[in-house]
Amino acid sequence: MPSPLPLREWDVYFVGAGLSCALGLPNTAMLLDEVLELAARSPRWSRLELREDLERAFQFFYPDAVHEGYMPDVVDFFSALRTYLDVGAGLPGGFKDAPSLYRSLRLAIAQVLVERTKEARQAIKASHPDLDEIVQPGNIVITSNWDVLIERYAQQHGVPVRLSGTGDSEELVLLKLHGSVDWCIGGQTRKKGTVRNYATLSERMFATRSYQPSIPSKLDRAQMALRMRAIENWGRAWRIISSFSAEPYMVTMARGKTGDLGPLGNVWRDAYGALSRARSLEIIGYSMPPDDIEIRTLLRAGVQRGEDLDGVIVRNPAPEVHLRVRQYLDRRVESDYRGVALPESI
């Protein structure tokens, strides 16, 4: 017997970098510039020669990088670097620093995103029309973003959050398809594996009635995504992220990410379940790039299951984004070209 078709009863939001960018965080295209700027001013990254390693990588992957001022496309660079780790590691010669550079890049991006989120503190404390609509108990938010902007907004405005499952009317469910700056793999933890240092994704955050499942044993959590408790200790967030794990669990914006998504299997299944039961789907600040094939497939599969949605709304000022959503997802898209509102403090 086929499984029964689910009822469409949830309000689901798919959020991309455009939402975070409106509050001052960098989008994908800005990331390498931000990392190079961090490498120039940070004693840690200067000592580790991050800028020099990046320049060597540019010249290894791109012949034109010998010219001053060359900057590769961010997605293409991460795709080249990630692919080289799979097919070029161990070959004689080549780019031997690729593994360490890949780890350093994720750490540096995490530091940039934490710093930018702290700089947006006034906007996060204030009321924001789009975030007030999105960050509500009972809603489900699916995101490709690594930053903790939504979590911080929920924390400041008293909204309980869970990072897995389907939730209930008392909490916001936030499903992060590419990991997060404050997540790590259980086998890479550096501190004692207790609920004081780490949390499972099923924990209820910011609630008066807390729910803190215990952390599995080291063997059982080896390939499990855990959250480092940086949000609860926001003043020390970067120090916690950089010291509680070998590297944050962030699936980079490379083409063909499927091999990196294993520990996020439950999150992706929860996202599919949410999309399958969405009565409305609003896509905010996500450009639906053609090379993001995994998310495209997830969205299409979810909206195809069962009865039609009441509506798919795309909120983005770029006309080409609306065309791509119609091409890849649903021809009956309702377009909203206003984009994300800018807070007065930005």
Short mmCIF file of N, CA and C in Angstrom, two decimals, residues 62-138:
data_model
loop_
_atom_site.label_atom_id
_atom_site.label_comp_id
_atom_site.label_asym_id
_atom_site.label_seq_id
_atom_site.Cartn_x
_atom_site.Cartn_y
_atom_site.Cartn_z
N TYR A 62 43.76 28.62 -11.35
CA TYR A 62 43.39 29.57 -12.41
C TYR A 62 44.64 30.20 -13.02
N PRO A 63 44.94 29.88 -14.26
CA PRO A 63 46.13 30.46 -14.90
C PRO A 63 46.15 31.98 -14.88
N ASP A 64 44.97 32.62 -14.95
CA ASP A 64 44.91 34.08 -15.01
C ASP A 64 45.20 34.74 -13.67
N ALA A 65 45.33 33.93 -12.61
CA ALA A 65 45.54 34.50 -11.27
C ALA A 65 46.93 35.08 -11.07
N VAL A 66 47.81 34.92 -12.05
CA VAL A 66 49.12 35.55 -11.95
C VAL A 66 49.02 37.07 -12.10
N HIS A 67 47.89 37.55 -12.59
CA HIS A 67 47.70 38.99 -12.78
C HIS A 67 47.16 39.62 -11.49
N GLU A 68 47.66 40.77 -11.15
CA GLU A 68 47.29 41.45 -9.91
C GLU A 68 45.79 41.76 -9.88
N GLY A 69 45.18 41.53 -8.73
CA GLY A 69 43.77 41.84 -8.54
C GLY A 69 42.82 40.76 -8.98
N TYR A 70 43.33 39.62 -9.47
CA TYR A 70 42.44 38.54 -9.93
C TYR A 70 41.67 37.97 -8.74
N MET A 71 40.38 37.72 -8.95
CA MET A 71 39.55 37.09 -7.93
C MET A 71 38.61 36.09 -8.61
N PRO A 72 38.70 34.82 -8.26
CA PRO A 72 37.84 33.83 -8.91
C PRO A 72 36.40 33.93 -8.44
N ASP A 73 35.50 33.36 -9.21
CA ASP A 73 34.12 33.18 -8.76
C ASP A 73 34.12 32.29 -7.52
N VAL A 74 33.36 32.70 -6.50
CA VAL A 74 33.42 32.00 -5.21
C VAL A 74 32.98 30.54 -5.33
N VAL A 75 31.84 30.31 -6.00
CA VAL A 75 31.34 28.93 -6.11
C VAL A 75 32.30 28.08 -6.92
N ASP A 76 32.84 28.64 -8.00
CA ASP A 76 33.78 27.87 -8.81
C ASP A 76 35.03 27.54 -8.02
N PHE A 77 35.53 28.49 -7.22
CA PHE A 77 36.73 28.22 -6.44
C PHE A 77 36.50 27.11 -5.42
N PHE A 78 35.39 27.18 -4.68
CA PHE A 78 35.11 26.13 -3.71
C PHE A 78 34.88 24.79 -4.40
N SER A 79 34.27 24.82 -5.57
CA SER A 79 34.06 23.57 -6.32
C SER A 79 35.40 22.96 -6.72
N ALA A 80 36.32 23.82 -7.23
CA ALA A 80 37.63 23.32 -7.63
C ALA A 80 38.41 22.78 -6.44
N LEU A 81 38.39 23.51 -5.33
CA LEU A 81 39.13 23.09 -4.14
C LEU A 81 38.56 21.80 -3.58
N ARG A 82 37.23 21.72 -3.47
CA ARG A 82 36.60 20.52 -2.90
C ARG A 82 36.82 19.32 -3.80
N THR A 83 36.73 19.51 -5.12
CA THR A 83 36.94 18.41 -6.05
C THR A 83 38.39 17.93 -5.99
N TYR A 84 39.33 18.87 -5.86
CA TYR A 84 40.73 18.49 -5.77
C TYR A 84 40.99 17.64 -4.53
N LEU A 85 40.30 17.93 -3.44
CA LEU A 85 40.46 17.10 -2.24
C LEU A 85 40.03 15.67 -2.51
N ASP A 86 39.03 15.49 -3.38
CA ASP A 86 38.52 14.15 -3.68
C ASP A 86 39.40 13.41 -4.69
N VAL A 87 39.88 14.11 -5.71
CA VAL A 87 40.56 13.42 -6.81
C VAL A 87 42.06 13.66 -6.85
N GLY A 88 42.55 14.71 -6.18
CA GLY A 88 43.95 15.05 -6.29
C GLY A 88 44.78 14.77 -5.07
N ALA A 89 44.12 14.46 -3.95
CA ALA A 89 44.87 14.22 -2.71
C ALA A 89 45.78 13.01 -2.86
N GLY A 90 47.01 13.17 -2.45
CA GLY A 90 47.97 12.06 -2.52
C GLY A 90 48.73 11.98 -3.81
N LEU A 91 48.35 12.76 -4.83
CA LEU A 91 49.10 12.75 -6.07
C LEU A 91 50.43 13.48 -5.87
N PRO A 92 51.49 13.02 -6.49
CA PRO A 92 52.78 13.71 -6.35
C PRO A 92 52.70 15.12 -6.92
N GLY A 93 53.38 16.05 -6.27
CA GLY A 93 53.30 17.45 -6.69
C GLY A 93 51.94 18.02 -6.31
N GLY A 94 51.39 18.81 -7.20
CA GLY A 94 50.05 19.34 -6.96
C GLY A 94 50.02 20.39 -5.88
N PHE A 95 48.83 20.56 -5.29
CA PHE A 95 48.61 21.59 -4.28
C PHE A 95 48.50 20.90 -2.92
N LYS A 96 49.62 20.72 -2.26
CA LYS A 96 49.66 19.90 -1.04
C LYS A 96 48.95 20.55 0.14
N ASP A 97 48.74 21.87 0.08
CA ASP A 97 48.11 22.56 1.21
C ASP A 97 46.59 22.57 1.13
N ALA A 98 46.00 21.87 0.16
CA ALA A 98 44.55 21.94 -0.03
C ALA A 98 43.74 21.53 1.21
N PRO A 99 44.06 20.41 1.89
CA PRO A 99 43.25 20.05 3.07
C PRO A 99 43.27 21.10 4.17
N SER A 100 44.47 21.62 4.48
CA SER A 100 44.55 22.62 5.56
C SER A 100 43.87 23.92 5.15
N LEU A 101 43.99 24.30 3.87
CA LEU A 101 43.32 25.52 3.41
C LEU A 101 41.81 25.37 3.50
N TYR A 102 41.30 24.21 3.15
CA TYR A 102 39.85 23.99 3.21
C TYR A 102 39.34 24.13 4.64
N ARG A 103 40.09 23.57 5.60
CA ARG A 103 39.70 23.72 7.01
C ARG A 103 39.80 25.18 7.44
N SER A 104 40.87 25.84 7.08
CA SER A 104 41.05 27.23 7.47
C SER A 104 39.97 28.13 6.89
N LEU A 105 39.57 27.87 5.66
CA LEU A 105 38.53 28.69 5.03
C LEU A 105 37.22 28.60 5.79
N ARG A 106 36.85 27.39 6.18
CA ARG A 106 35.59 27.26 6.93
C ARG A 106 35.66 27.98 8.28
N LEU A 107 36.79 27.87 8.95
CA LEU A 107 36.94 28.58 10.21
C LEU A 107 36.92 30.10 10.01
N ALA A 108 37.60 30.57 8.98
CA ALA A 108 37.64 32.01 8.73
C ALA A 108 36.26 32.54 8.35
N ILE A 109 35.52 31.79 7.54
CA ILE A 109 34.16 32.21 7.19
C ILE A 109 33.28 32.24 8.44
N ALA A 110 33.44 31.25 9.31
CA ALA A 110 32.67 31.25 10.56
C ALA A 110 32.98 32.49 11.38
N GLN A 111 34.25 32.86 11.47
CA GLN A 111 34.61 34.06 12.23
C GLN A 111 33.99 35.31 11.61
N VAL A 112 34.04 35.43 10.29
CA VAL A 112 33.43 36.58 9.61
C VAL A 112 31.94 36.65 9.92
N LEU A 113 31.24 35.53 9.85
CA LEU A 113 29.79 35.54 10.05
C LEU A 113 29.43 35.85 11.50
N VAL A 114 30.21 35.35 12.45
CA VAL A 114 29.97 35.69 13.85
C VAL A 114 30.19 37.18 14.09
N GLU A 115 31.27 37.71 13.55
CA GLU A 115 31.56 39.14 13.73
C GLU A 115 30.47 40.01 13.11
N ARG A 116 30.04 39.67 11.92
CA ARG A 116 29.00 40.47 11.25
C ARG A 116 27.67 40.36 11.99
N THR A 117 27.37 39.20 12.54
CA THR A 117 26.13 39.04 13.32
C THR A 117 26.19 39.90 14.58
N LYS A 118 27.35 39.97 15.22
CA LYS A 118 27.49 40.83 16.40
C LYS A 118 27.34 42.31 16.02
N GLU A 119 27.84 42.69 14.85
CA GLU A 119 27.70 44.07 14.41
C GLU A 119 26.25 44.43 14.11
N ALA A 120 25.43 43.44 13.84
CA ALA A 120 24.00 43.68 13.55
C ALA A 120 23.14 43.61 14.81
N ARG A 121 23.76 43.70 15.99
CA ARG A 121 23.01 43.47 17.23
C ARG A 121 21.84 44.43 17.42
N GLN A 122 22.00 45.69 17.03
CA GLN A 122 20.89 46.64 17.21
C GLN A 122 19.72 46.28 16.31
N ALA A 123 20.02 45.89 15.08
CA ALA A 123 18.96 45.48 14.17
C ALA A 123 18.28 44.21 14.65
N ILE A 124 19.04 43.30 15.26
CA ILE A 124 18.48 42.05 15.77
C ILE A 124 17.60 42.31 16.99
N LYS A 125 18.00 43.25 17.83
CA LYS A 125 17.19 43.58 19.01
C LYS A 125 15.88 44.26 18.63
N ALA A 126 15.93 45.09 17.60
CA ALA A 126 14.74 45.83 17.18
C ALA A 126 13.77 44.92 16.44
N SER A 127 12.58 45.43 16.21
CA SER A 127 11.60 44.69 15.42
C SER A 127 11.91 44.86 13.94
N HIS A 128 11.89 43.76 13.20
CA HIS A 128 12.14 43.77 11.76
C HIS A 128 10.93 43.12 11.08
N PRO A 129 10.30 43.79 10.11
CA PRO A 129 9.03 43.28 9.57
C PRO A 129 9.13 41.89 8.98
N ASP A 130 10.19 41.59 8.24
CA ASP A 130 10.31 40.27 7.62
C ASP A 130 10.64 39.20 8.65
N LEU A 131 11.58 39.51 9.55
CA LEU A 131 11.94 38.53 10.57
C LEU A 131 10.79 38.30 11.55
N ASP A 132 10.02 39.35 11.84
CA ASP A 132 8.87 39.16 12.72
C ASP A 132 7.84 38.20 12.10
N GLU A 133 7.70 38.25 10.80
CA GLU A 133 6.79 37.33 10.11
C GLU A 133 7.33 35.91 10.10
N ILE A 134 8.63 35.78 9.87
CA ILE A 134 9.24 34.46 9.71
C ILE A 134 9.45 33.77 11.05
N VAL A 135 9.99 34.50 12.03
CA VAL A 135 10.39 33.90 13.31
C VAL A 135 9.18 33.90 14.25
N GLN A 136 8.28 32.96 13.99
CA GLN A 136 7.06 32.80 14.78
C GLN A 136 6.89 31.34 15.17
N PRO A 137 6.45 31.05 16.40
CA PRO A 137 6.14 29.67 16.77
C PRO A 137 5.12 29.07 15.80
N GLY A 138 5.33 27.84 15.44
CA GLY A 138 4.45 27.16 14.49
C GLY A 138 4.96 27.19 13.06
#
